[in-house]
Coordinates of N, CA and C in Angstrom, one line a residue:
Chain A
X1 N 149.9 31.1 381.6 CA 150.4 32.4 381.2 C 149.5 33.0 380.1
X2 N 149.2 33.9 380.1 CA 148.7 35.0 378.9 C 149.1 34.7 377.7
X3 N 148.8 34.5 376.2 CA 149.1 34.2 375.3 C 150.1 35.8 374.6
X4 N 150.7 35.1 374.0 CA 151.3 36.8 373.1 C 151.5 36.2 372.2
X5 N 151.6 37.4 371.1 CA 151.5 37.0 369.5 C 152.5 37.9 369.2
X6 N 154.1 37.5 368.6 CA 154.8 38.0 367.8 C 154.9 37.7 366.8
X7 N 155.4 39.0 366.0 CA 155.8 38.1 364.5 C 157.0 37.6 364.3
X8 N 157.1 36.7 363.6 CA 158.2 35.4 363.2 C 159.8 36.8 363.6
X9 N 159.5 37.3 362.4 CA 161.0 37.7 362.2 C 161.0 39.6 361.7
X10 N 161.5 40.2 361.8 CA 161.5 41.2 361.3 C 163.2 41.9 360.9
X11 N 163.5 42.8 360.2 CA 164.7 43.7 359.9 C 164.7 44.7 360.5
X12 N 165.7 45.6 361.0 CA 165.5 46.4 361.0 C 167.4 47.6 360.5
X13 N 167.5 48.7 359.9 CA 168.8 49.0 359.1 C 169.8 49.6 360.5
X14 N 171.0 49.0 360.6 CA 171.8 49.9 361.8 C 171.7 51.5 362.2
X15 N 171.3 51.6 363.4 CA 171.4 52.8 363.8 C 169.8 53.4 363.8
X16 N 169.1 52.9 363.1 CA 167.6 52.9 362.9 C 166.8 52.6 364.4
X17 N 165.7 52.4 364.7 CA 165.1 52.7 366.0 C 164.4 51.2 365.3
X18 N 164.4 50.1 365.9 CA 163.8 49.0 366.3 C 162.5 48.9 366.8
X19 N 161.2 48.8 366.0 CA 160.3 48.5 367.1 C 159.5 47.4 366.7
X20 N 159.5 46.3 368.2 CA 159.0 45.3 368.3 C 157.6 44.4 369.0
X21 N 156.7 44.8 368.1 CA 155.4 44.4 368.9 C 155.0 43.3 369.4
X22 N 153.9 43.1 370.1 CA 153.4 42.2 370.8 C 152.2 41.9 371.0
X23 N 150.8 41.2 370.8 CA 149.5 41.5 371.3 C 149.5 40.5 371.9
X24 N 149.2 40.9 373.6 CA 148.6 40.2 374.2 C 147.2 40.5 375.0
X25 N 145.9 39.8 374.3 CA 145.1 40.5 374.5 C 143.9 39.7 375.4
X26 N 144.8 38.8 376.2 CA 144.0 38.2 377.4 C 144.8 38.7 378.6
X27 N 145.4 39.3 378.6 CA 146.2 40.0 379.6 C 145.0 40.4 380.9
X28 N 145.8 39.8 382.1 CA 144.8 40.2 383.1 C 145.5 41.6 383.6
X29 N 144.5 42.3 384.8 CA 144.9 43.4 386.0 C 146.2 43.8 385.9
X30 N 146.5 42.1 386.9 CA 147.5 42.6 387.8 C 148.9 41.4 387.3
X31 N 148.8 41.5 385.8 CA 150.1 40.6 384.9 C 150.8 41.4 384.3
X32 N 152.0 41.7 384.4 CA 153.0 42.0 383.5 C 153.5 42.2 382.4
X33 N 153.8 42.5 381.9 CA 154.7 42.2 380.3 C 156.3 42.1 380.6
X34 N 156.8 41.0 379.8 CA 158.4 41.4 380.7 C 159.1 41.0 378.9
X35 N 160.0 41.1 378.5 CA 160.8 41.3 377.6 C 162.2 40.9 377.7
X36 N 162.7 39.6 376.9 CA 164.1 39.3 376.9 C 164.4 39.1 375.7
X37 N 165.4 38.9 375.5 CA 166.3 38.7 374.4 C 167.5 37.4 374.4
X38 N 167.7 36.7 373.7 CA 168.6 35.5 373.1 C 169.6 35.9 372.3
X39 N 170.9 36.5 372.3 CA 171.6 36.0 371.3 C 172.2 34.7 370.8
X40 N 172.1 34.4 369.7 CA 172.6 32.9 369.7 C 173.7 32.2 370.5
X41 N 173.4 30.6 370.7 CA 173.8 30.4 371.7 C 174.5 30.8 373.7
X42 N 173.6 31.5 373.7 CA 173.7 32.6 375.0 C 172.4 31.8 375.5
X43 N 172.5 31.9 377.1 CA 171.3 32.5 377.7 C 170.1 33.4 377.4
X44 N 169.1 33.5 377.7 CA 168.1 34.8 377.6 C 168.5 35.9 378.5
X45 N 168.3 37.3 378.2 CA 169.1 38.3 378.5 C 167.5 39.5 378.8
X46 N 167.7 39.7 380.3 CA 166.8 39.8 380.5 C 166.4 41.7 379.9
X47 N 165.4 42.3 379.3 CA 165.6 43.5 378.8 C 165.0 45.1 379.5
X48 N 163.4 44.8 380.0 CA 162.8 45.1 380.8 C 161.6 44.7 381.2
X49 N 160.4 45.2 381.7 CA 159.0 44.9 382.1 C 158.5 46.1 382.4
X50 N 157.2 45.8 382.2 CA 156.1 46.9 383.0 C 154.6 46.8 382.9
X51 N 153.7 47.5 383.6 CA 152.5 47.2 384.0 C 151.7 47.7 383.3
X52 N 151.4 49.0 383.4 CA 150.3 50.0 382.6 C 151.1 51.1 381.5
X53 N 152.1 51.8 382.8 CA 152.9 52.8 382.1 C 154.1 52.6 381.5
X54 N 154.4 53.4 380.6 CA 155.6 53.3 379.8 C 156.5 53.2 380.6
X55 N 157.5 52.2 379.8 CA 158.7 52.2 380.7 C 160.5 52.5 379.8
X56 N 160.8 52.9 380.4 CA 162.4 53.4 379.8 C 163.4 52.7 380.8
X57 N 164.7 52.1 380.2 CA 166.0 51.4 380.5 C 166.8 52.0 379.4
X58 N 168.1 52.0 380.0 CA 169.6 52.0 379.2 C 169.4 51.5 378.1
X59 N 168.7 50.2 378.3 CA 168.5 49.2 376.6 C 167.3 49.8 376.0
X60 N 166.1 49.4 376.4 CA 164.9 50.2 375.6 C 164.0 50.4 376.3
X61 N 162.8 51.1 375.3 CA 162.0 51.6 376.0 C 160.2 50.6 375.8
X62 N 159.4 50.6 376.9 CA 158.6 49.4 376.4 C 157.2 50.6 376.4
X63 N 156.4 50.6 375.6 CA 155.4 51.4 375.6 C 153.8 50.3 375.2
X64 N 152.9 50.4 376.3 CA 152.2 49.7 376.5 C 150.8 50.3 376.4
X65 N 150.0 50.0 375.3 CA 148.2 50.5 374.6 C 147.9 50.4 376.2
X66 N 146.9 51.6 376.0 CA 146.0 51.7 377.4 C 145.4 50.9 378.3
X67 N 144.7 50.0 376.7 CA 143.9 48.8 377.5 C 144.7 47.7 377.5
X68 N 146.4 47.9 377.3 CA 146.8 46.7 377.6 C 146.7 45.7 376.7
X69 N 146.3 45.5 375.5 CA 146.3 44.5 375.1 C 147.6 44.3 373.8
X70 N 148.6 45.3 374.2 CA 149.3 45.0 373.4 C 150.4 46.1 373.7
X71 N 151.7 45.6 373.3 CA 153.1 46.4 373.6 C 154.0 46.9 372.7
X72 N 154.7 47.4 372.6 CA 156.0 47.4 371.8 C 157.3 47.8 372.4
X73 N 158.1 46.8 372.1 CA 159.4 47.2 372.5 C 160.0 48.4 371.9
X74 N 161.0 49.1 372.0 CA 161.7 49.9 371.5 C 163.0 50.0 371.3
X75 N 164.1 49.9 370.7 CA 165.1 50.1 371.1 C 165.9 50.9 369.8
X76 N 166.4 52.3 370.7 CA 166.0 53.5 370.2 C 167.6 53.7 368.7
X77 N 168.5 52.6 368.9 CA 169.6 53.1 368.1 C 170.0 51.7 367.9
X78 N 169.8 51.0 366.9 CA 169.6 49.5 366.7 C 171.1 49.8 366.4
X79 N 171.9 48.4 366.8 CA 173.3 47.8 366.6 C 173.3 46.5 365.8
X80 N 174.2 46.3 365.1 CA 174.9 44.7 365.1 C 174.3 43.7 366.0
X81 N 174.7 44.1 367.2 CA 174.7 43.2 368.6 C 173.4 43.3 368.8
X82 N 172.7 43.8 368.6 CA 171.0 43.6 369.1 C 170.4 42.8 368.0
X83 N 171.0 42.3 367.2 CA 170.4 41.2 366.4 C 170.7 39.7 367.4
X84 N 169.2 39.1 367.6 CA 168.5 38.5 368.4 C 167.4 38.3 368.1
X85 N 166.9 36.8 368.9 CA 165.6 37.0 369.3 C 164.4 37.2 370.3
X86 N 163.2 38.1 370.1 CA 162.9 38.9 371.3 C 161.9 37.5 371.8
X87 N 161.8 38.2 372.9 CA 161.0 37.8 373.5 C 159.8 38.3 374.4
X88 N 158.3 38.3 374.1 CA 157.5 38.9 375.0 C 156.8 38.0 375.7
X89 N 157.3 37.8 377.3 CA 155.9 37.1 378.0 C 155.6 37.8 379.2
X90 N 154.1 36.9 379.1 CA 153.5 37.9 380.2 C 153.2 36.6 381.4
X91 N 153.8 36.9 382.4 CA 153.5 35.3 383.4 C 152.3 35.3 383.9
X92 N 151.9 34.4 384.4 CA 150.6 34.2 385.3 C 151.0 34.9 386.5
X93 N 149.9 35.9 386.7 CA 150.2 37.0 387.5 C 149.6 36.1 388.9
X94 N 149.2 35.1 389.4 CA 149.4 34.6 390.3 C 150.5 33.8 391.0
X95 N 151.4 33.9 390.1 CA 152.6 33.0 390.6 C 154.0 33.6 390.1
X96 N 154.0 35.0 390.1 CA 155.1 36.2 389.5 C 156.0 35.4 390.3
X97 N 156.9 34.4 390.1 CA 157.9 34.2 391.0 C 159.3 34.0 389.7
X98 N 159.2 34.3 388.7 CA 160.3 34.2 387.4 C 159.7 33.0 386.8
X99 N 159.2 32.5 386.7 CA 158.6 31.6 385.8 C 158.3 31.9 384.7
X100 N 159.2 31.4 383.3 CA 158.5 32.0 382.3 C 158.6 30.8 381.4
X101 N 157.4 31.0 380.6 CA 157.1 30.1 379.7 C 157.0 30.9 377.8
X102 N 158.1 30.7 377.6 CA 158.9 31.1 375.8 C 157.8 30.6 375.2
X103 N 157.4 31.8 373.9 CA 157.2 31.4 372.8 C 158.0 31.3 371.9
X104 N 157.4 31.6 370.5 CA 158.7 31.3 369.2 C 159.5 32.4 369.1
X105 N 158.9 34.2 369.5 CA 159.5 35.1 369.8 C 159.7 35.8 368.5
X106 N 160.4 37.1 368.3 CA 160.7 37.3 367.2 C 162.1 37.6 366.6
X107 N 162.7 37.4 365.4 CA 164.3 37.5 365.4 C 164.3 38.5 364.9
X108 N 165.3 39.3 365.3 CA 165.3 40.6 364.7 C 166.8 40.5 364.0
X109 N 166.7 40.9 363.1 CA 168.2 40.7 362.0 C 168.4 42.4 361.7
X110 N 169.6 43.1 362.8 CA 169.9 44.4 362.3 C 171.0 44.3 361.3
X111 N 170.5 45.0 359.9 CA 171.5 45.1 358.9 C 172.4 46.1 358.6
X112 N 173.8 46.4 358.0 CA 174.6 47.7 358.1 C 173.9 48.1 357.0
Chain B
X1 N 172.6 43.8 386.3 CA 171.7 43.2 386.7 C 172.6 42.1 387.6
X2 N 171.5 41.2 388.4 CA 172.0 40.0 388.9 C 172.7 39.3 387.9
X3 N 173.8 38.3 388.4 CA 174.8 37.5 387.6 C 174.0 36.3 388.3
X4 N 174.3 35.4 387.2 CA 173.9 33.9 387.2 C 174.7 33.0 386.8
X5 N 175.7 31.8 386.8 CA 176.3 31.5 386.5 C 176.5 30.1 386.0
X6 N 176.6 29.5 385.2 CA 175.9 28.1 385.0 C 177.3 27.2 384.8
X7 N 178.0 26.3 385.5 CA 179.3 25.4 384.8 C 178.8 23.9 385.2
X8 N 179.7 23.2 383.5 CA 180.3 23.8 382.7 C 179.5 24.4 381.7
X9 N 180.1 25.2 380.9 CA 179.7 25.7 379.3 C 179.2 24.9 378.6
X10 N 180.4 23.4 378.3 CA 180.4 22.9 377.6 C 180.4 21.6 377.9
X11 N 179.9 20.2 377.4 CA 180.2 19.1 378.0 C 180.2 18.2 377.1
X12 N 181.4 17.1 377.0 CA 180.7 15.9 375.9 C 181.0 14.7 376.8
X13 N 179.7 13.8 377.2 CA 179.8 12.6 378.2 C 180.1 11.3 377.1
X14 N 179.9 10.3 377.3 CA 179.5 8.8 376.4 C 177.9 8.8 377.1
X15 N 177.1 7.9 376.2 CA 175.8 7.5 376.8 C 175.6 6.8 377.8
X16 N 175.4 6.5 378.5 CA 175.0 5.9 380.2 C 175.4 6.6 380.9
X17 N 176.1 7.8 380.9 CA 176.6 8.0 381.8 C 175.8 9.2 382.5
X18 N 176.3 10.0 383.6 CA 175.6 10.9 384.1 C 176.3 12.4 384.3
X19 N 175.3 13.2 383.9 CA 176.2 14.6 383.9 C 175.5 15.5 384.5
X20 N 176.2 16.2 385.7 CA 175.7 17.1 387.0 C 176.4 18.8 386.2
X21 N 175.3 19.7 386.2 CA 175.1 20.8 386.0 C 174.9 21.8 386.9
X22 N 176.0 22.6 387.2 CA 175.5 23.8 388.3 C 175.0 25.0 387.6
X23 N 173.9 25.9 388.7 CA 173.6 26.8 388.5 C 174.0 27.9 390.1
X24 N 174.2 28.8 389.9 CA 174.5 29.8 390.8 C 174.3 31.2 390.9
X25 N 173.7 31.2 391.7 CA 173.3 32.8 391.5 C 174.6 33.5 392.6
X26 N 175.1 34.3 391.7 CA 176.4 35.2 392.5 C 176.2 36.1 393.2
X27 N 175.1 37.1 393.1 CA 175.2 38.3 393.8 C 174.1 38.1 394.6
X28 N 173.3 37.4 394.5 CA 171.6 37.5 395.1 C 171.1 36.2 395.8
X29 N 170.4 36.1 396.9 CA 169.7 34.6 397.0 C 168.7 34.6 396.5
X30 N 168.2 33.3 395.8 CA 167.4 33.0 394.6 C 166.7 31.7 395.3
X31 N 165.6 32.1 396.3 CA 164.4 31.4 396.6 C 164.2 30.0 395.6
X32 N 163.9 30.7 394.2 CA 163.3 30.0 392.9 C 164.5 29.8 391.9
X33 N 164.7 29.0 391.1 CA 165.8 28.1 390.1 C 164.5 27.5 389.4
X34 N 165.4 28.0 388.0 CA 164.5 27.1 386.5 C 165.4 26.7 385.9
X35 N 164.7 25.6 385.2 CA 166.0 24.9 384.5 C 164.9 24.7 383.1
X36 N 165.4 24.8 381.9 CA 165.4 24.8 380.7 C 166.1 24.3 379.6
X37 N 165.4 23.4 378.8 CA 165.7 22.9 378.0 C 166.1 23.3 376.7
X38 N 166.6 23.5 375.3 CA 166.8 24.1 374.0 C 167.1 23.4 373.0
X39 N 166.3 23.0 371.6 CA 167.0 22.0 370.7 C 167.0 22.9 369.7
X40 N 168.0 22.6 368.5 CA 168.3 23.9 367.6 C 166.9 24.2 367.1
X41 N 166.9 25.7 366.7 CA 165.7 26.1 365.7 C 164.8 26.2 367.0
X42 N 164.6 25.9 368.4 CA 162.9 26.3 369.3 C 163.8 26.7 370.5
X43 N 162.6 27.3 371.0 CA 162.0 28.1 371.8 C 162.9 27.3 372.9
X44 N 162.7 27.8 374.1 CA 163.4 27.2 375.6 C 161.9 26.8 375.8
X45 N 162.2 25.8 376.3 CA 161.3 24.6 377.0 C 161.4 24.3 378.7
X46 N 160.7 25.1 379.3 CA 160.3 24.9 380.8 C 160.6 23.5 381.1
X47 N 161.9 23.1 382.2 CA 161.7 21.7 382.5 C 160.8 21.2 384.0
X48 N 161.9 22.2 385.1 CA 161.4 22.3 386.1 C 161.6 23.5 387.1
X49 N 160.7 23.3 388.0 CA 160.9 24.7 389.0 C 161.7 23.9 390.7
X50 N 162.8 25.0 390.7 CA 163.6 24.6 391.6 C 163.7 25.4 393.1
X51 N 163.2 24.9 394.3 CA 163.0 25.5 395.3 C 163.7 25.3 396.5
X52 N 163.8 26.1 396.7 CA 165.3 25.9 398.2 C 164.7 25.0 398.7
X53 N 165.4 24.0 399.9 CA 165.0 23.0 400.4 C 164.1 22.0 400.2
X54 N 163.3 22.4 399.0 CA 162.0 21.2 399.1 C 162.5 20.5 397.5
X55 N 161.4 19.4 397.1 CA 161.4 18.8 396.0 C 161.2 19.7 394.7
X56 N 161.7 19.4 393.4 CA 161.6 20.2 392.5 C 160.0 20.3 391.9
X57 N 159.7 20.8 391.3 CA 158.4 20.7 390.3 C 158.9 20.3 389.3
X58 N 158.5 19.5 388.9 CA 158.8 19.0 387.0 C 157.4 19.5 386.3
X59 N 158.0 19.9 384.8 CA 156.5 20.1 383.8 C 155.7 18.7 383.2
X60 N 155.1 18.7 383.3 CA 154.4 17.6 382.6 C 155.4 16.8 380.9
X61 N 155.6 15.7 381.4 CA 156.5 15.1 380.4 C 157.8 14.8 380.4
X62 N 158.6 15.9 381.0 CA 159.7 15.3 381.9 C 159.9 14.4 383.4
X63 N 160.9 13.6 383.1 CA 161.5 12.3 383.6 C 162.2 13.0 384.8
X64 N 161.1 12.8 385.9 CA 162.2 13.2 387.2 C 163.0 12.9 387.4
X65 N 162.9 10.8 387.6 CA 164.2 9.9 387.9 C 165.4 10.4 386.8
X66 N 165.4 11.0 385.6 CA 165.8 11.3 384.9 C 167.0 12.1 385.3
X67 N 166.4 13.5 385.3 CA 166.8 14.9 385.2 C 166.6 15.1 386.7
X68 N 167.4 14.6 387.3 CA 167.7 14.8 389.2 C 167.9 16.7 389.2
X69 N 166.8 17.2 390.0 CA 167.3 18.8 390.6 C 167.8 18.6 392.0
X70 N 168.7 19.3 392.2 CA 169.0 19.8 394.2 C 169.1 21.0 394.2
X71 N 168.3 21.5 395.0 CA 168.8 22.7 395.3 C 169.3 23.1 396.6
X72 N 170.3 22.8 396.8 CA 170.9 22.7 398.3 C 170.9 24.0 399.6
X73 N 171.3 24.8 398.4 CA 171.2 26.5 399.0 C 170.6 27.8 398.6
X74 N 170.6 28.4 398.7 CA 170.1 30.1 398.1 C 170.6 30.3 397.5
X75 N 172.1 29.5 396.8 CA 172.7 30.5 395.8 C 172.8 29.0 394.8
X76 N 172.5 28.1 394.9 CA 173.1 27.0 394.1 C 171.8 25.9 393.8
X77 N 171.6 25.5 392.7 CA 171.1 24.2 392.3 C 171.6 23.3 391.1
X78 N 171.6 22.1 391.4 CA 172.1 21.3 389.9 C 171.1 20.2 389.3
X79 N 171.7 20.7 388.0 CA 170.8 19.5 387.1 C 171.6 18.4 387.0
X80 N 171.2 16.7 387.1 CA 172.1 15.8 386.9 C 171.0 15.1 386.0
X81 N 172.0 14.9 384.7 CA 171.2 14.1 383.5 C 171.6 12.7 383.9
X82 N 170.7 11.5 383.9 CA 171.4 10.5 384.6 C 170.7 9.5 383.2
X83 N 172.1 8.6 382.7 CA 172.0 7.8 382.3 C 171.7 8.5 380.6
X84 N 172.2 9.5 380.5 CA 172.5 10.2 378.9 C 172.4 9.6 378.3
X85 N 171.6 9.8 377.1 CA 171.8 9.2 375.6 C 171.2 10.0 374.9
X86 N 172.1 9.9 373.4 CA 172.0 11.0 372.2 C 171.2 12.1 372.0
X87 N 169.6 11.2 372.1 CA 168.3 12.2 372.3 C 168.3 13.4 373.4
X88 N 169.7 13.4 374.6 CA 169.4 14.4 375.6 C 170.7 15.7 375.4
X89 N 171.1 15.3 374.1 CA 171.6 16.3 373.9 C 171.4 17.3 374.3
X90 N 171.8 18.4 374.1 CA 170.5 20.0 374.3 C 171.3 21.1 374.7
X91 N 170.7 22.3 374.6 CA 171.6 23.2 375.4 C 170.8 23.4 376.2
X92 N 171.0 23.2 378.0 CA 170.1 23.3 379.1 C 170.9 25.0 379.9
X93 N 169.5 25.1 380.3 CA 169.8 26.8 380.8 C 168.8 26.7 382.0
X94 N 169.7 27.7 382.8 CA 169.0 28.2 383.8 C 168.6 29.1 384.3
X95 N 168.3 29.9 385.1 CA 167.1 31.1 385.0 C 167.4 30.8 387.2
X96 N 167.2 32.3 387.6 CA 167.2 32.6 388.8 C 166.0 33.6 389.2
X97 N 165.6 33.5 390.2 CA 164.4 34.8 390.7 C 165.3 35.4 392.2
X98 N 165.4 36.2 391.9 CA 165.8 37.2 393.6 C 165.1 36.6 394.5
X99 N 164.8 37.6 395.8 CA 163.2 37.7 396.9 C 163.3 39.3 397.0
X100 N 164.2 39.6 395.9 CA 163.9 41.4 396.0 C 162.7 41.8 394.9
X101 N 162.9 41.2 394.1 CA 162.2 41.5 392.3 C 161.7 40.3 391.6
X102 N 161.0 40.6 390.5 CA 160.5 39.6 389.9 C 160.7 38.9 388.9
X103 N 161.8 39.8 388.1 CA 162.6 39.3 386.8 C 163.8 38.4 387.5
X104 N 163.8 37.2 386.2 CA 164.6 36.3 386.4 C 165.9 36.9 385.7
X105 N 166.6 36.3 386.4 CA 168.1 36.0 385.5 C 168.8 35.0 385.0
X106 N 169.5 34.9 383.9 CA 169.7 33.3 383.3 C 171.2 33.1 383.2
X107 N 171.7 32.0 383.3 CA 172.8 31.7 383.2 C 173.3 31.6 381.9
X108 N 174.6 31.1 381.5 CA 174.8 31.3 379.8 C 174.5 30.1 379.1
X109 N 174.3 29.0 379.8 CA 173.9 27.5 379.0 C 174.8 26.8 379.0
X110 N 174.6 25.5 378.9 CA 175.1 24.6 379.1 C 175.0 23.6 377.8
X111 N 176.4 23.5 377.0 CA 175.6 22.8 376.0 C 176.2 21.2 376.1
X112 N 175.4 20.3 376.4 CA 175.6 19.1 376.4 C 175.5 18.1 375.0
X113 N 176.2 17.3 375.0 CA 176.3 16.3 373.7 C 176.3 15.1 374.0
X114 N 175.9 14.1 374.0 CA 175.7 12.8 374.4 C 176.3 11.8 373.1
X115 N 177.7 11.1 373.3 CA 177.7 10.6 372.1 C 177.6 9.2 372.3

C-alpha cells in the first residue's frame, strides 16, 4: 500500500468545519484514497473515497491536490459524535479487493 | 451502506479453550472477508484474507493452526481462536468487500478476554 502521513491528533470547536489532511505522495495512477473512521470501541466506519476528483457524501467532502499527492477530508458541520479517529489509506491499486492496511490515523477531539 | 455483522460482541473464555467468531455480511455477497486484530492504544492490525471456498491468507506472523478461518459461504466466515490464552485477548474485527464495489464494510467487533 502507498504510505500516508497523518497527524497524530488534531481539535476541532462544534459546529466548526473539520479539516483533515493526508500526504500521500507515492500514490500511484490508478490507487485510490479511501477514508474511515473508528469511534471507540466500534468497528471502522467506512466514510468515503476517490480518485482525481473531488468527492462529496452526506458525511463529507474529500478534496484531492491535482497531482495527487495529498488529500483532505472535510466534514462540513463538526458534531460530538464525529469525535474519532480518521483514517486515510490508499490500497495497492493492484489488488483493490477491500484490503486495507491502518495506520496510526488521526484523532479528532470535537469540543462544545 | 452494506451491514456487516460480527457475533458475539462480547466474550470471556478460560485459557485452553477455543472461541469461534462469526462474521456476516447481511445485505451483500462478499467474495473477500478480513479479519483484524486491535490491542488498546493501536491501529487494527491485518490478520488474514478470507475467500469463499479456498484457504485463507494469513499476514506474516500470525499462527494459522492458531486463528482457524472458514469461510463457508458468500455471506459468512469465522474466526476460531484455538487454545486461548491471556496474550490473545483483543478486540478482533471484521471487514467485508461486495463484487459490486470496492469499499469494505466492517462489523462492530468482537471483544474477547482470555482469563
Amino acid at each position: 500500500d502507498a504510505k500516508t502521513t497523518q497527524p497524530p491528533s488534531m481539535d476541532c470547536a462544534e459546529g466548526r468545519a473539520a479539516n483533515l489532511p493526508c500526504n500521500h505522495s507515492t500514490i500511484s495512477g490508478n490507487e485510490y484514497v479511501y477514508w474511515y473512521r473508528q469511534i471507540h470501541s466500534q468497528g471502522p466506519q467506512y466514510i468515503i473515497h476517490g480518485l482525481k476528483n473531488n468527492e462529496t457524501n452526506e458525511m463529507a467532502s474529500l478534496i484531492i491536490t491535482e497531482d495527487r499527492k495529498s488529500s483532505t477530508l472535510i466534514l462540513p458541520h463538526a458534531t460530538l459524535r464525529d469525535t474519532a479517529v480518521y483514517y486515510c489509506i490508499v490500497p495497492d491499486g493492484s489488488s483493490n479487493t477491500g484490503k486495507l492496511i491502518f495506520g496510526q490515523g488521526t484523532t479528532l477531539q470535537v469540543k462544545p | 451502506g452494506a451491514v456487516v455483522s460480527q457475533h458475539p460482541s462480547r466474550v470471556i473464555c478460560k485459557s485452553g479453550t477455543s472461541v469461534k467468531i462469526e462474521c456476516r455480511s447481511l445485505d451483500f455477497q462478499a467474495t473477500t472477508m478480513f479479519w483484524y486484530r486491535q490491542f488498546p492504544k493501536q491501529s487494527l492490525m491485518l490478520m488474514a484474507t478470507s475467500n469463499e471456498g479456498s484457504k485463507a491468507t494469513y499476514e506474516q506472523g500470525v499462527e494459522k493452526d492458531k486463528f482457524l478461518i472458514n469461510h463457508a459461504s458468500l455471506t459468512l466466515s469465522t474466526l476460531t481462536v484455538t487454545s486461548a490464552h491471556p496474550e490473545d485477548s483483543s478486540f478482533y474485527i471484521c471487514s467485508a468487500s461486495s463484487t459490486w464495489g470496492t469499499e469494505a464494510f466492517f462489523g462492530q467487533g468482537t471483544r474477547l478476554t482470555v482469563v
